[in-house]
Amino acid sequence: MSGPTVIASPRDERFWADARAELEGLPHGGGLNIAHEAVDRHRADADATAIVAIDRQGRRTTLTYAELRRATNRFANLLESLGARASDTMFVLLPRRPELHVCVLGAMKARLVVSPLFPAFGPEPIRQRMALGHGRVLVTTASLYERRVAPIRASLTHLERVLVIREHDEELPAGTIDLSAALSRSSDRYEIAATRPSDPALLHFTSGTTGTPKGALHVHEAVVAHHSTATTVFGLQSGDVFWCTADPGWVTGMSYGVLAPLTVGATLVVDEADLDADRWYGILEREHVNVLYTAPTALRMLRKAGGDVASSHDLGALRTIASVGEPLDPATLAWATSTFRVPVLDTWWQTETGGIMIANRAGVEVRPGSMGTPLPGIEVAVLDSDDRGVPRQHDGHPVAAAVGETGQLALRAGWPSMFRAYLGEPERYARCFADGWYLTGDLARLDADGYVWFVGRCDDVIKSAGHLIGPNEVESVLLQHADVAEAGVIGVPDPVAGEIVKAFVVLRAGAPGGERTTRSILAHARRQLGAAIAPREIVITTTIPKTKSGKILRRLLRARELGLPEGDLSTLEPEV
Ligand code: PRX
């Protein structure tokens, strides 16, 4: 990179080699496997608790590292006995329960590629992702199967085996295998075959602006970053109790709700229920949680419940709170810091980065509103960019922006948990890189001390309660409704969820209109997309603003909605 280079953290060449050396590796030079580092290598502390699980009714179960090892061995053996092979893709559609951890880690032992699905997804997002990922195996519950998968099963041409958990002694759905019966017939001894650090391990879907979800592929070497960030960001050690509240259907819940804390021998808290302030405080207190990793939305909801709820609990074990996924606004940061009296640390990363890249850390000054500084081993630059975040070329190369200037946030390619492909889309993957820099799609600023300040996304993706939603994904489902002629979807600010999804629809001629139609479209969207992705509000309108090439002008929709100046329309022309 030439020109006025401003780099937050020069790369430490030795850092990742040293971080790799902290891990054990497979016996006899057999390579590196995430499940070995997360489970099998804890032989000396095999009786320590790996997972504390709390179900919806509040019942508590635990699993030691030795039990986790045996259970994952059984699952790996089961997969092999069913004919599953290394690099086959296994989808997981499960509630937050330890069975999920067992299936994910067992599949990694058998070297399958694991792809988690958010359990609130409706049939359409499931179908899309399983079709793109060529899912061969699916693990789910009998009731999720009946409601979400059975209606689309015929279209899932790659799907060979469906393993189901029967929660209430329901009948086994046709064409599925009873997981617990099959596991009981499998051996609890298993030896992980040689695994290359570059072998694929995880497939995470993330929404792009173009509608179809992108499948970001991660490899076993990612465990080097998981382990390293567990110690550098959270200061985690064996025996610590760590609670990541994110669902493993998203990358945060997988990297930090399953993998990273286990690699250091910590105890994971896994709560099946959704956010409820009383319940959360009860768990923090009873389980002696040392580190809580959550989202700003969740902290805002705790704030709504009032500080006195917090003070009625003994949270003496709590050492750190960290957040991710959306800006941690200074007001929430100040509230959480004074309420919990522990460091509250914003962290930044993405599905594509696989692990935390930029963070505040205990012992380092927190600047409210900033995401912190790059982690050791991570080199960051803010590139001189146009107002849509496209880096400007100087003699054919991108250059860094001046201190304080907004530009696209970029990371020097090559950290261990970097995604290695967008499934089936090599050109899209290649477009994410320029001159050895990975372009994040986020806009940011650097200050003179190397703190990174988040500005926004370069594109239109909606961020609601920590979920990234592609507008087209929603629009295409709205357009399936018989009364809808056109649809445009934007995110509008919301004090709790950050943004909520709002849809504008133009009705077909002759459609009845009115309250009943709106309700019917909303119900359709909820059925197809699930409540987390469906619009909260639908407005019936007469036109949707579009570019000449027919692309929806979401920025204009947003500007009108928020009463902002509509700006120069020529800058709103999308790339052709
Ligand atoms: O725009 C950034 C935002 O979330 C995006 C990544 O979303 P996803 O791939 O779903 O991964 C979620 C969690 C790792 C980023 O491109 N984002 C993430 N962390 C922050 C953030 N925005 C502001 N502040 C953060 N700390």
Tab-separated table of C-alpha atoms in Angstrom, residues 20 38 46 109 118 152 176 183 194 268 290 294 301 316 319 325 328 367 385 393 397 446 450 469 530 533 537 541 561:
chain	number	residue	atom	x	y	z
A	20	ARG	CA	-1.080	-22.129	16.874
A	38	ALA	CA	-12.578	-28.073	21.956
A	46	ALA	CA	-12.156	-34.499	31.913
A	109	LYS	CA	-14.794	-35.039	14.404
A	118	PHE	CA	-31.584	-20.336	13.093
A	152	ILE	CA	-40.197	-28.665	1.541
A	176	THR	CA	-36.453	-39.790	9.520
A	183	LEU	CA	-26.812	-43.017	19.243
A	194	ALA	CA	-6.076	-36.674	9.842
A	268	LEU	CA	-20.466	-22.846	28.799
A	290	ASN	CA	-17.723	-14.701	34.924
A	294	THR	CA	-24.265	-10.459	24.335
A	301	MET	CA	-33.772	-4.592	27.057
A	316	GLY	CA	-20.227	-10.888	42.309
A	319	ARG	CA	-15.897	-9.958	35.600
A	325	GLY	CA	-23.258	-7.134	16.266
A	328	LEU	CA	-22.865	-0.136	21.471
A	367	ARG	CA	-13.636	5.360	24.386
A	385	SER	CA	-13.262	5.694	-0.397
A	393	GLN	CA	-7.522	3.707	-6.681
A	397	HIS	CA	-3.899	0.596	-5.560
A	446	LEU	CA	-9.697	5.671	12.782
A	450	GLY	CA	-5.796	3.603	16.372
A	469	ILE	CA	-31.473	-9.193	6.929
A	530	GLY	CA	-40.202	-16.478	10.676
A	533	ILE	CA	-37.072	-11.604	9.575
A	537	GLU	CA	-44.959	-2.982	9.618
A	541	THR	CA	-48.514	2.683	-1.247
A	561	GLU	CA	-39.644	7.652	5.778
